[in-house]
Amino acid sequence: MPAAAVKPKPLPTQSTAQRPVLLDLPYAPVEKRPLPAGRPREWYITHNRRLKAMRLAIALLDSGVYLPNQARDETIRDTAELIGVHPPSDTTCHMVRALMRYSR
């Protein structure tokens, strides 16, 4: 049998594991790089809000919250506290649910 025909068994994911896969704690953010200069202030605010919403959506998905209607503001804020980011605003919570909705 050729070596290419033998595939290693993949590691279990959240959907195939017998028990929930826990978040890898402590959360270590990616090394930050400076943002490009010369943009309007509103661009930086929106950019950082999108990054935060993305981090929160990933953490929620890792913890087993797959649907936007499961991600209430309290759940999102609890997850933010768990991964060590400042509590998100209502706008950011809305953005998290939108990311979860459109990723399907």
PDB file of N, CA and C in Angstrom:
ATOM      1  N   MET A   1       0.855  -1.180   0.000  1.00  0.00           N
ATOM      2  CA  MET A   1       0.000   0.000   0.000  1.00  0.00           C
ATOM      3  C   MET A   1       0.899   1.241   0.000  1.00  0.00           C
ATOM      4  N   PRO A   2       0.649   2.213  -0.907  1.00  0.00           N
ATOM      5  CA  PRO A   2       1.479   3.421  -0.938  1.00  0.00           C
ATOM      6  C   PRO A   2       1.304   4.243   0.337  1.00  0.00           C
ATOM      7  N   ALA A   3       2.358   4.957   0.695  1.00  0.00           N
ATOM      8  CA  ALA A   3       2.330   5.770   1.920  1.00  0.00           C
ATOM      9  C   ALA A   3       1.286   6.882   1.825  1.00  0.00           C
ATOM     10  N   ALA A   4       1.012   7.360   0.628  1.00  0.00           N
ATOM     11  CA  ALA A   4       0.035   8.439   0.463  1.00  0.00           C
ATOM     12  C   ALA A   4      -1.380   7.968   0.777  1.00  0.00           C
ATOM     13  N   ALA A   5      -1.633   6.664   0.663  1.00  0.00           N
ATOM     14  CA  ALA A   5      -2.978   6.144   0.909  1.00  0.00           C
ATOM     15  C   ALA A   5      -3.287   6.041   2.405  1.00  0.00           C
ATOM     16  N   VAL A   6      -2.260   6.031   3.238  1.00  0.00           N
ATOM     17  CA  VAL A   6      -2.471   5.922   4.687  1.00  0.00           C
ATOM     18  C   VAL A   6      -2.525   7.328   5.258  1.00  0.00           C
ATOM     19  N   LYS A   7      -3.696   7.705   5.722  1.00  0.00           N
ATOM     20  CA  LYS A   7      -3.858   9.037   6.291  1.00  0.00           C
ATOM     21  C   LYS A   7      -3.900   8.924   7.808  1.00  0.00           C
ATOM     22  N   PRO A   8      -3.191   9.801   8.503  1.00  0.00           N
ATOM     23  CA  PRO A   8      -3.259   9.754   9.961  1.00  0.00           C
ATOM     24  C   PRO A   8      -4.629  10.221  10.438  1.00  0.00           C
ATOM     25  N   LYS A   9      -5.066   9.675  11.546  1.00  0.00           N
ATOM     26  CA  LYS A   9      -6.357  10.054  12.109  1.00  0.00           C
ATOM     27  C   LYS A   9      -6.273  11.494  12.624  1.00  0.00           C
ATOM     28  N   PRO A  10      -7.222  12.368  12.236  1.00  0.00           N
ATOM     29  CA  PRO A  10      -7.147  13.765  12.677  1.00  0.00           C
ATOM     30  C   PRO A  10      -7.421  13.879  14.184  1.00  0.00           C
ATOM     31  N   LEU A  11      -6.904  14.952  14.760  1.00  0.00           N
ATOM     32  CA  LEU A  11      -7.149  15.216  16.170  1.00  0.00           C
ATOM     33  C   LEU A  11      -8.618  15.557  16.378  1.00  0.00           C
ATOM     34  N   PRO A  12      -9.195  15.225  17.529  1.00  0.00           N
ATOM     35  CA  PRO A  12     -10.609  15.534  17.750  1.00  0.00           C
ATOM     36  C   PRO A  12     -10.839  17.043  17.822  1.00  0.00           C
ATOM     37  N   THR A  13     -11.945  17.462  17.262  1.00  0.00           N
ATOM     38  CA  THR A  13     -12.349  18.864  17.338  1.00  0.00           C
ATOM     39  C   THR A  13     -13.535  18.975  18.273  1.00  0.00           C
ATOM     40  N   GLN A  14     -14.049  20.187  18.426  1.00  0.00           N
ATOM     41  CA  GLN A  14     -15.188  20.415  19.309  1.00  0.00           C
ATOM     42  C   GLN A  14     -16.365  19.539  18.889  1.00  0.00           C
ATOM     43  N   SER A  15     -16.543  19.352  17.590  1.00  0.00           N
ATOM     44  CA  SER A  15     -17.709  18.605  17.116  1.00  0.00           C
ATOM     45  C   SER A  15     -17.536  17.089  17.235  1.00  0.00           C
ATOM     46  N   THR A  16     -16.291  16.594  17.285  1.00  0.00           N
ATOM     47  CA  THR A  16     -16.082  15.156  17.332  1.00  0.00           C
ATOM     48  C   THR A  16     -15.592  14.649  18.685  1.00  0.00           C
ATOM     49  N   ALA A  17     -15.247  15.542  19.575  1.00  0.00           N
ATOM     50  CA  ALA A  17     -14.726  15.125  20.881  1.00  0.00           C
ATOM     51  C   ALA A  17     -15.851  14.566  21.744  1.00  0.00           C
ATOM     52  N   GLN A  18     -15.503  13.664  22.639  1.00  0.00           N
ATOM     53  CA  GLN A  18     -16.489  13.065  23.533  1.00  0.00           C
ATOM     54  C   GLN A  18     -16.912  14.054  24.622  1.00  0.00           C
ATOM     55  N   ARG A  19     -16.040  14.963  24.974  1.00  0.00           N
ATOM     56  CA  ARG A  19     -16.371  15.997  25.958  1.00  0.00           C
ATOM     57  C   ARG A  19     -15.924  17.343  25.383  1.00  0.00           C
ATOM     58  N   PRO A  20     -16.448  18.455  25.898  1.00  0.00           N
ATOM     59  CA  PRO A  20     -16.114  19.764  25.333  1.00  0.00           C
ATOM     60  C   PRO A  20     -14.610  20.039  25.385  1.00  0.00           C
ATOM     61  N   VAL A  21     -14.120  20.666  24.345  1.00  0.00           N
ATOM     62  CA  VAL A  21     -12.720  21.069  24.295  1.00  0.00           C
ATOM     63  C   VAL A  21     -12.619  22.419  24.991  1.00  0.00           C
ATOM     64  N   LEU A  22     -11.774  22.513  26.003  1.00  0.00           N
ATOM     65  CA  LEU A  22     -11.652  23.748  26.770  1.00  0.00           C
ATOM     66  C   LEU A  22     -10.787  24.758  26.025  1.00  0.00           C
ATOM     67  N   LEU A  23     -10.996  26.035  26.353  1.00  0.00           N
ATOM     68  CA  LEU A  23     -10.166  27.079  25.776  1.00  0.00           C
ATOM     69  C   LEU A  23      -8.736  26.906  26.267  1.00  0.00           C
ATOM     70  N   ASP A  24      -7.794  27.217  25.421  1.00  0.00           N
ATOM     71  CA  ASP A  24      -6.399  27.188  25.850  1.00  0.00           C
ATOM     72  C   ASP A  24      -6.141  28.452  26.659  1.00  0.00           C
ATOM     73  N   LEU A  25      -6.011  28.306  27.945  1.00  0.00           N
ATOM     74  CA  LEU A  25      -5.759  29.454  28.807  1.00  0.00           C
ATOM     75  C   LEU A  25      -4.343  29.371  29.310  1.00  0.00           C
ATOM     76  N   PRO A  26      -3.648  30.411  29.589  1.00  0.00           N
ATOM     77  CA  PRO A  26      -4.114  31.788  29.425  1.00  0.00           C
ATOM     78  C   PRO A  26      -4.074  32.222  27.953  1.00  0.00           C
ATOM     79  N   TYR A  27      -4.928  33.146  27.633  1.00  0.00           N
ATOM     80  CA  TYR A  27      -5.036  33.654  26.276  1.00  0.00           C
ATOM     81  C   TYR A  27      -3.818  34.530  25.987  1.00  0.00           C
ATOM     82  N   ALA A  28      -3.109  34.248  24.943  1.00  0.00           N
ATOM     83  CA  ALA A  28      -1.935  35.034  24.558  1.00  0.00           C
ATOM     84  C   ALA A  28      -2.211  35.704  23.220  1.00  0.00           C
ATOM     85  N   PRO A  29      -2.389  37.021  23.208  1.00  0.00           N
ATOM     86  CA  PRO A  29      -2.689  37.691  21.938  1.00  0.00           C
ATOM     87  C   PRO A  29      -1.499  37.650  20.990  1.00  0.00           C
ATOM     88  N   VAL A  30      -1.796  37.811  19.723  1.00  0.00           N
ATOM     89  CA  VAL A  30      -0.769  37.846  18.701  1.00  0.00           C
ATOM     90  C   VAL A  30       0.069  39.103  18.901  1.00  0.00           C
ATOM     91  N   GLU A  31       1.333  39.032  18.529  1.00  0.00           N
ATOM     92  CA  GLU A  31       2.210  40.191  18.673  1.00  0.00           C
ATOM     93  C   GLU A  31       1.641  41.362  17.883  1.00  0.00           C
ATOM     94  N   LYS A  32       1.545  42.508  18.535  1.00  0.00           N
ATOM     95  CA  LYS A  32       0.930  43.670  17.902  1.00  0.00           C
ATOM     96  C   LYS A  32       1.923  44.388  17.002  1.00  0.00           C
ATOM     97  N   ARG A  33       1.395  44.882  15.893  1.00  0.00           N
ATOM     98  CA  ARG A  33       2.185  45.686  14.976  1.00  0.00           C
ATOM     99  C   ARG A  33       1.550  47.064  14.906  1.00  0.00           C
ATOM    100  N   PRO A  34       2.323  48.100  14.641  1.00  0.00           N
ATOM    101  CA  PRO A  34       1.734  49.435  14.559  1.00  0.00           C
ATOM    102  C   PRO A  34       0.781  49.536  13.360  1.00  0.00           C
ATOM    103  N   LEU A  35      -0.305  50.264  13.590  1.00  0.00           N
ATOM    104  CA  LEU A  35      -1.265  50.485  12.514  1.00  0.00           C
ATOM    105  C   LEU A  35      -0.734  51.552  11.561  1.00  0.00           C
ATOM    106  N   PRO A  36      -1.200  51.547  10.323  1.00  0.00           N
ATOM    107  CA  PRO A  36      -0.711  52.544   9.371  1.00  0.00           C
ATOM    108  C   PRO A  36      -1.127  53.956   9.785  1.00  0.00           C
ATOM    109  N   ALA A  37      -0.222  54.891   9.621  1.00  0.00           N
ATOM    110  CA  ALA A  37      -0.500  56.278  10.006  1.00  0.00           C
ATOM    111  C   ALA A  37      -1.283  57.004   8.914  1.00  0.00           C
ATOM    112  N   GLY A  38      -1.935  58.079   9.312  1.00  0.00           N
ATOM    113  CA  GLY A  38      -2.586  58.950   8.346  1.00  0.00           C
ATOM    114  C   GLY A  38      -4.043  58.661   8.066  1.00  0.00           C
ATOM    115  N   ARG A  39      -4.636  57.708   8.764  1.00  0.00           N
ATOM    116  CA  ARG A  39      -6.060  57.416   8.558  1.00  0.00           C
ATOM    117  C   ARG A  39      -6.897  58.278   9.507  1.00  0.00           C
ATOM    118  N   PRO A  40      -8.165  58.469   9.195  1.00  0.00           N
ATOM    119  CA  PRO A  40      -9.052  59.190  10.128  1.00  0.00           C
ATOM    120  C   PRO A  40      -9.235  58.385  11.416  1.00  0.00           C
ATOM    121  N   ARG A  41      -9.480  59.074  12.509  1.00  0.00           N
ATOM    122  CA  ARG A  41      -9.625  58.417  13.806  1.00  0.00           C
ATOM    123  C   ARG A  41     -10.711  57.345  13.793  1.00  0.00           C
ATOM    124  N   GLU A  42     -11.793  57.593  13.089  1.00  0.00           N
ATOM    125  CA  GLU A  42     -12.908  56.649  13.011  1.00  0.00           C
ATOM    126  C   GLU A  42     -12.475  55.304  12.417  1.00  0.00           C
ATOM    127  N   TRP A  43     -11.514  55.346  11.495  1.00  0.00           N
ATOM    128  CA  TRP A  43     -11.017  54.103  10.898  1.00  0.00           C
ATOM    129  C   TRP A  43     -10.353  53.233  11.947  1.00  0.00           C
ATOM    130  N   TYR A  44      -9.548  53.836  12.820  1.00  0.00           N
ATOM    131  CA  TYR A  44      -8.854  53.086  13.862  1.00  0.00           C
ATOM    132  C   TYR A  44      -9.843  52.494  14.862  1.00  0.00           C
ATOM    133  N   ILE A  45     -10.854  53.259  15.208  1.00  0.00           N
ATOM    134  CA  ILE A  45     -11.879  52.772  16.142  1.00  0.00           C
ATOM    135  C   ILE A  45     -12.594  51.566  15.547  1.00  0.00           C
ATOM    136  N   THR A  46     -13.006  51.663  14.297  1.00  0.00           N
ATOM    137  CA  THR A  46     -13.704  50.566  13.630  1.00  0.00           C
ATOM    138  C   THR A  46     -12.798  49.348  13.469  1.00  0.00           C
ATOM    139  N   HIS A  47     -11.547  49.584  13.123  1.00  0.00           N
ATOM    140  CA  HIS A  47     -10.595  48.488  12.940  1.00  0.00           C
ATOM    141  C   HIS A  47     -10.413  47.707  14.244  1.00  0.00           C
ATOM    142  N   ASN A  48     -10.172  48.423  15.329  1.00  0.00           N
ATOM    143  CA  ASN A  48      -9.975  47.759  16.614  1.00  0.00           C
ATOM    144  C   ASN A  48     -11.244  47.051  17.087  1.00  0.00           C
ATOM    145  N   ARG A  49     -12.401  47.632  16.790  1.00  0.00           N
ATOM    146  CA  ARG A  49     -13.664  46.995  17.157  1.00  0.00           C
ATOM    147  C   ARG A  49     -13.855  45.689  16.391  1.00  0.00           C
ATOM    148  N   ARG A  50     -13.492  45.682  15.120  1.00  0.00           N
ATOM    149  CA  ARG A  50     -13.600  44.453  14.325  1.00  0.00           C
ATOM    150  C   ARG A  50     -12.669  43.368  14.849  1.00  0.00           C
ATOM    151  N   LEU A  51     -11.444  43.754  15.204  1.00  0.00           N
ATOM    152  CA  LEU A  51     -10.501  42.783  15.763  1.00  0.00           C
ATOM    153  C   LEU A  51     -11.025  42.183  17.063  1.00  0.00           C
ATOM    154  N   LYS A  52     -11.569  43.025  17.915  1.00  0.00           N
ATOM    155  CA  LYS A  52     -12.113  42.552  19.191  1.00  0.00           C
ATOM    156  C   LYS A  52     -13.303  41.629  18.951  1.00  0.00           C
ATOM    157  N   ALA A  53     -14.181  42.004  18.036  1.00  0.00           N
ATOM    158  CA  ALA A  53     -15.341  41.171  17.725  1.00  0.00           C
ATOM    159  C   ALA A  53     -14.898  39.825  17.175  1.00  0.00           C
ATOM    160  N   MET A  54     -13.851  39.820  16.363  1.00  0.00           N
ATOM    161  CA  MET A  54     -13.351  38.565  15.811  1.00  0.00           C
ATOM    162  C   MET A  54     -12.783  37.672  16.919  1.00  0.00           C
ATOM    163  N   ARG A  55     -12.004  38.257  17.822  1.00  0.00           N
ATOM    164  CA  ARG A  55     -11.456  37.480  18.940  1.00  0.00           C
ATOM    165  C   ARG A  55     -12.570  36.877  19.779  1.00  0.00           C
ATOM    166  N   LEU A  56     -13.597  37.673  20.056  1.00  0.00           N
ATOM    167  CA  LEU A  56     -14.708  37.193  20.874  1.00  0.00           C
ATOM    168  C   LEU A  56     -15.500  36.110  20.148  1.00  0.00           C
ATOM    169  N   ALA A  57     -15.726  36.280  18.863  1.00  0.00           N
ATOM    170  CA  ALA A  57     -16.470  35.260  18.097  1.00  0.00           C
ATOM    171  C   ALA A  57     -15.708  33.941  18.092  1.00  0.00           C
ATOM    172  N   ILE A  58     -14.400  33.987  17.941  1.00  0.00           N
ATOM    173  CA  ILE A  58     -13.590  32.768  17.946  1.00  0.00           C
ATOM    174  C   ILE A  58     -13.654  32.108  19.314  1.00  0.00           C
ATOM    175  N   ALA A  59     -13.552  32.900  20.380  1.00  0.00           N
ATOM    176  CA  ALA A  59     -13.613  32.345  21.740  1.00  0.00           C
ATOM    177  C   ALA A  59     -14.981  31.728  22.012  1.00  0.00           C
ATOM    178  N   LEU A  60     -16.047  32.361  21.534  1.00  0.00           N
ATOM    179  CA  LEU A  60     -17.394  31.806  21.724  1.00  0.00           C
ATOM    180  C   LEU A  60     -17.540  30.487  20.976  1.00  0.00           C
ATOM    181  N   LEU A  61     -17.056  30.440  19.742  1.00  0.00           N
ATOM    182  CA  LEU A  61     -17.129  29.203  18.968  1.00  0.00           C
ATOM    183  C   LEU A  61     -16.329  28.101  19.646  1.00  0.00           C
ATOM    184  N   ASP A  62     -15.157  28.437  20.185  1.00  0.00           N
ATOM    185  CA  ASP A  62     -14.338  27.450  20.888  1.00  0.00           C
ATOM    186  C   ASP A  62     -15.021  26.938  22.155  1.00  0.00           C
ATOM    187  N   SER A  63     -15.853  27.768  22.760  1.00  0.00           N
ATOM    188  CA  SER A  63     -16.517  27.360  24.007  1.00  0.00           C
ATOM    189  C   SER A  63     -17.855  26.672  23.761  1.00  0.00           C
ATOM    190  N   GLY A  64     -18.270  26.518  22.492  1.00  0.00           N
ATOM    191  CA  GLY A  64     -19.480  25.768  22.199  1.00  0.00           C
ATOM    192  C   GLY A  64     -20.697  26.609  21.863  1.00  0.00           C
ATOM    193  N   VAL A  65     -20.538  27.920  21.735  1.00  0.00           N
ATOM    194  CA  VAL A  65     -21.653  28.786  21.335  1.00  0.00           C
ATOM    195  C   VAL A  65     -21.551  28.951  19.828  1.00  0.00           C
ATOM    196  N   TYR A  66     -22.454  28.296  19.096  1.00  0.00           N
ATOM    197  CA  TYR A  66     -22.357  28.254  17.640  1.00  0.00           C
ATOM    198  C   TYR A  66     -23.366  29.149  16.924  1.00  0.00           C
ATOM    199  N   LEU A  67     -24.450  29.486  17.569  1.00  0.00           N
ATOM    200  CA  LEU A  67     -25.501  30.260  16.914  1.00  0.00           C
ATOM    201  C   LEU A  67     -25.566  31.673  17.487  1.00  0.00           C
ATOM    202  N   PRO A  68     -25.869  32.661  16.651  1.00  0.00           N
ATOM    203  CA  PRO A  68     -25.924  34.042  17.130  1.00  0.00           C
ATOM    204  C   PRO A  68     -26.970  34.253  18.232  1.00  0.00           C
ATOM    205  N   ASN A  69     -28.081  33.512  18.170  1.00  0.00           N
ATOM    206  CA  ASN A  69     -29.099  33.723  19.207  1.00  0.00           C
ATOM    207  C   ASN A  69     -28.687  33.123  20.551  1.00  0.00           C
ATOM    208  N   GLN A  70     -27.626  32.303  20.576  1.00  0.00           N
ATOM    209  CA  GLN A  70     -27.094  31.804  21.844  1.00  0.00           C
ATOM    210  C   GLN A  70     -26.148  32.823  22.476  1.00  0.00           C
ATOM    211  N   ALA A  71     -25.660  33.766  21.685  1.00  0.00           N
ATOM    212  CA  ALA A  71     -24.664  34.730  22.151  1.00  0.00           C
ATOM    213  C   ALA A  71     -25.349  36.024  22.588  1.00  0.00           C
ATOM    214  N   ARG A  72     -25.904  35.991  23.789  1.00  0.00           N
ATOM    215  CA  ARG A  72     -26.493  37.213  24.345  1.00  0.00           C
ATOM    216  C   ARG A  72     -25.371  38.131  24.813  1.00  0.00           C
ATOM    217  N   ASP A  73     -25.692  39.383  25.076  1.00  0.00           N
ATOM    218  CA  ASP A  73     -24.683  40.350  25.515  1.00  0.00           C
ATOM    219  C   ASP A  73     -23.945  39.855  26.756  1.00  0.00           C
ATOM    220  N   GLU A  74     -24.672  39.260  27.697  1.00  0.00           N
ATOM    221  CA  GLU A  74     -24.047  38.782  28.941  1.00  0.00           C
ATOM    222  C   GLU A  74     -23.040  37.668  28.633  1.00  0.00           C
ATOM    223  N   THR A  75     -23.399  36.781  27.726  1.00  0.00           N
ATOM    224  CA  THR A  75     -22.506  35.679  27.355  1.00  0.00           C
ATOM    225  C   THR A  75     -21.239  36.219  26.707  1.00  0.00           C
ATOM    226  N   ILE A  76     -21.398  37.197  25.834  1.00  0.00           N
ATOM    227  CA  ILE A  76     -20.242  37.781  25.152  1.00  0.00           C
ATOM    228  C   ILE A  76     -19.355  38.497  26.158  1.00  0.00           C
ATOM    229  N   ARG A  77     -19.953  39.226  27.082  1.00  0.00           N
ATOM    230  CA  ARG A  77     -19.157  39.950  28.091  1.00  0.00           C
ATOM    231  C   ARG A  77     -18.467  39.000  29.054  1.00  0.00           C
ATOM    232  N   ASP A  78     -19.121  37.891  29.394  1.00  0.00           N
ATOM    233  CA  ASP A  78     -18.473  36.877  30.237  1.00  0.00           C
ATOM    234  C   ASP A  78     -17.273  36.258  29.520  1.00  0.00           C
ATOM    235  N   THR A  79     -17.421  36.023  28.229  1.00  0.00           N
ATOM    236  CA  THR A  79     -16.316  35.476  27.444  1.00  0.00           C
ATOM    237  C   THR A  79     -15.172  36.482  27.353  1.00  0.00           C
ATOM    238  N   ALA A  80     -15.502  37.757  27.218  1.00  0.00           N
ATOM    239  CA  ALA A  80     -14.466  38.795  27.175  1.00  0.00           C
ATOM    240  C   ALA A  80     -13.670  38.796  28.475  1.00  0.00           C
ATOM    241  N   GLU A  81     -14.361  38.652  29.585  1.00  0.00           N
ATOM    242  CA  GLU A  81     -13.673  38.602  30.875  1.00  0.00           C
ATOM    243  C   GLU A  81     -12.789  37.360  30.960  1.00  0.00           C
ATOM    244  N   LEU A  82     -13.279  36.248  30.427  1.00  0.00           N
ATOM    245  CA  LEU A  82     -12.535  34.990  30.464  1.00  0.00           C
ATOM    246  C   LEU A  82     -11.236  35.071  29.664  1.00  0.00           C
ATOM    247  N   ILE A  83     -11.267  35.703  28.497  1.00  0.00           N
ATOM    248  CA  ILE A  83     -10.055  35.772  27.674  1.00  0.00           C
ATOM    249  C   ILE A  83      -9.228  37.009  27.980  1.00  0.00           C
ATOM    250  N   GLY A  84      -9.722  37.886  28.848  1.00  0.00           N
ATOM    251  CA  GLY A  84      -8.915  39.009  29.307  1.00  0.00           C
ATOM    252  C   GLY A  84      -8.950  40.247  28.451  1.00  0.00           C
ATOM    253  N   VAL A  85     -10.093  40.539  27.834  1.00  0.00           N
ATOM    254  CA  VAL A  85     -10.234  41.802  27.099  1.00  0.00           C
ATOM    255  C   VAL A  85     -11.296  42.642  27.790  1.00  0.00           C
ATOM    256  N   HIS A  86     -11.259  43.937  27.545  1.00  0.00           N
ATOM    257  CA  HIS A  86     -12.230  44.838  28.171  1.00  0.00           C
ATOM    258  C   HIS A  86     -13.644  44.474  27.739  1.00  0.00           C
ATOM    259  N   PRO A  87     -14.628  44.707  28.599  1.00  0.00           N
ATOM    260  CA  PRO A  87     -16.014  44.378  28.230  1.00  0.00           C
ATOM    261  C   PRO A  87     -16.428  45.119  26.960  1.00  0.00           C
ATOM    262  N   PRO A  88     -17.036  44.410  26.019  1.00  0.00           N
ATOM    263  CA  PRO A  88     -17.415  45.048  24.755  1.00  0.00           C
ATOM    264  C   PRO A  88     -18.665  45.909  24.894  1.00  0.00           C
ATOM    265  N   SER A  89     -18.772  46.880  24.004  1.00  0.00           N
ATOM    266  CA  SER A  89     -19.961  47.730  23.957  1.00  0.00           C
ATOM    267  C   SER A  89     -21.099  46.969  23.292  1.00  0.00           C
ATOM    268  N   ASP A  90     -22.282  47.566  23.314  1.00  0.00           N
ATOM    269  CA  ASP A  90     -23.435  46.959  22.641  1.00  0.00           C
ATOM    270  C   ASP A  90     -23.166  46.816  21.141  1.00  0.00           C
ATOM    271  N   THR A  91     -22.486  47.804  20.559  1.00  0.00           N
ATOM    272  CA  THR A  91     -22.166  47.758  19.133  1.00  0.00           C
ATOM    273  C   THR A  91     -21.243  46.590  18.824  1.00  0.00           C
ATOM    274  N   THR A  92     -20.244  46.362  19.675  1.00  0.00           N
ATOM    275  CA  THR A  92     -19.320  45.253  19.461  1.00  0.00           C
ATOM    276  C   THR A  92     -20.040  43.921  19.630  1.00  0.00           C
ATOM    277  N   CYS A  93     -20.932  43.822  20.604  1.00  0.00           N
ATOM    278  CA  CYS A  93     -21.711  42.592  20.789  1.00  0.00           C
ATOM    279  C   CYS A  93     -22.536  42.297  19.540  1.00  0.00           C
ATOM    280  N   HIS A  94     -23.125  43.331  18.973  1.00  0.00           N
ATOM    281  CA  HIS A  94     -23.904  43.176  17.740  1.00  0.00           C
ATOM    282  C   HIS A  94     -23.003  42.678  16.610  1.00  0.00           C
ATOM    283  N   MET A  95     -21.776  43.209  16.560  1.00  0.00           N
ATOM    284  CA  MET A  95     -20.820  42.810  15.528  1.00  0.00           C
ATOM    285  C   MET A  95     -20.405  41.346  15.694  1.00  0.00           C
ATOM    286  N   VAL A  96     -20.268  40.895  16.937  1.00  0.00           N
ATOM    287  CA  VAL A  96     -19.917  39.496  17.202  1.00  0.00           C
ATOM    288  C   VAL A  96     -21.007  38.581  16.652  1.00  0.00           C
ATOM    289  N   ARG A  97     -22.261  38.912  16.945  1.00  0.00           N
ATOM    290  CA  ARG A  97     -23.373  38.091  16.438  1.00  0.00           C
ATOM    291  C   ARG A  97     -23.422  38.112  14.917  1.00  0.00           C
ATOM    292  N   ALA A  98     -23.118  39.259  14.319  1.00  0.00           N
ATOM    293  CA  ALA A  98     -23.106  39.342  12.854  1.00  0.00           C
ATOM    294  C   ALA A  98     -22.006  38.455  12.276  1.00  0.00           C
ATOM    295  N   LEU A  99     -20.838  38.445  12.896  1.00  0.00           N
ATOM    296  CA  LEU A  99     -19.759  37.567  12.422  1.00  0.00           C
ATOM    297  C   LEU A  99     -20.169  36.108  12.507  1.00  0.00           C
ATOM    298  N   MET A 100     -20.828  35.745  13.591  1.00  0.00           N
ATOM    299  CA  MET A 100     -21.264  34.353  13.760  1.00  0.00           C
ATOM    300  C   MET A 100     -22.332  33.999  12.731  1.00  0.00           C
ATOM    301  N   ARG A 101     -23.176  34.941  12.417  1.00  0.00           N
ATOM    302  CA  ARG A 101     -24.260  34.721  11.466  1.00  0.00           C
ATOM    303  C   ARG A 101     -23.718  34.506  10.058  1.00  0.00           C
ATOM    304  N   TYR A 102     -22.764  35.341   9.647  1.00  0.00           N
ATOM    305  CA  TYR A 102     -22.296  35.303   8.266  1.00  0.00           C
ATOM    306  C   TYR A 102     -21.200  34.280   8.034  1.00  0.00           C
ATOM    307  N   SER A 103     -20.715  33.658   9.088  1.00  0.00           N
ATOM    308  CA  SER A 103     -19.679  32.640   8.898  1.00  0.00           C
ATOM    309  C   SER A 103     -20.295  31.303   8.538  1.00  0.00           C
ATOM    310  N   ARG A 104     -21.600  31.170   8.626  1.00  0.00           N
ATOM    311  CA  ARG A 104     -22.264  29.896   8.357  1.00  0.00           C
ATOM    312  C   ARG A 104     -22.513  29.719   6.887  1.00  0.00           C
TER     313      ARG A 104
END
